C-alpha angles and dihedrals in degrees: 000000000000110000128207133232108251104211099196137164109266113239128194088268097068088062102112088042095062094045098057090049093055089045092053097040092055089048090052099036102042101035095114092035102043123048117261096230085064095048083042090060097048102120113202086217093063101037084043088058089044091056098039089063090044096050087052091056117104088215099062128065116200118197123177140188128238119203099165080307135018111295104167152339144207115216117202137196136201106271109271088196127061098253139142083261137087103195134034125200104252089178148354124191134176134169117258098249095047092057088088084054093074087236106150089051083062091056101045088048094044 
């Protein structure tokens, strides 16, 4: 069965989720950049209630992927410069073996 790639709006829910994605991608992405005893010391509760507070905001837009589970997201923020723009990416997260998926490129088009 092939399955699709489910772009959604993030909801206080997916919280832990999220955290767990960032968590991991950092772990996978800065392994060789960040010492270990820091990446090491990243909780999933802190960074869940973190998130919890951010996903409630009305200047921030949170959008993950789903992939039979969730895979990635891209958060956004109003636009802190004058621009013809009125969002910019804040961050953009996806887990190592989902790059080849094309998935950020979902999210950025969505």
């Amino acid at each position: 069965m092939n399955k699709t790639i489910i772009i959604r709006n993030a909801t206080v829910s997916d919280a832990e989720w999220i955290a767990s994605v960032q968590i991991r991608s950092w772990k996978e992405t800065y392994h060789a950049i960040i010492p270990q005893k820091y990446l090491n010391s990243l909780e999933k509760n802190k960074k869940k209630k973190v998130w919890s507070e951010l996903l409630s905001k009305p200047w921030t837009m949170t959008l993950i992927a789903e992939y039979w589970e969730l895979v990635g997201f891209i958060n956004y923020w109003v636009s802190r410069e004058k621009t013809d723009y009125d969002w910019e990416v804040y961050s953009l997260y996806i887990r190592e073996e989902y790059k080849w998926k094309w998935i950020w490129k979902e999210l950025f088009l969505w």
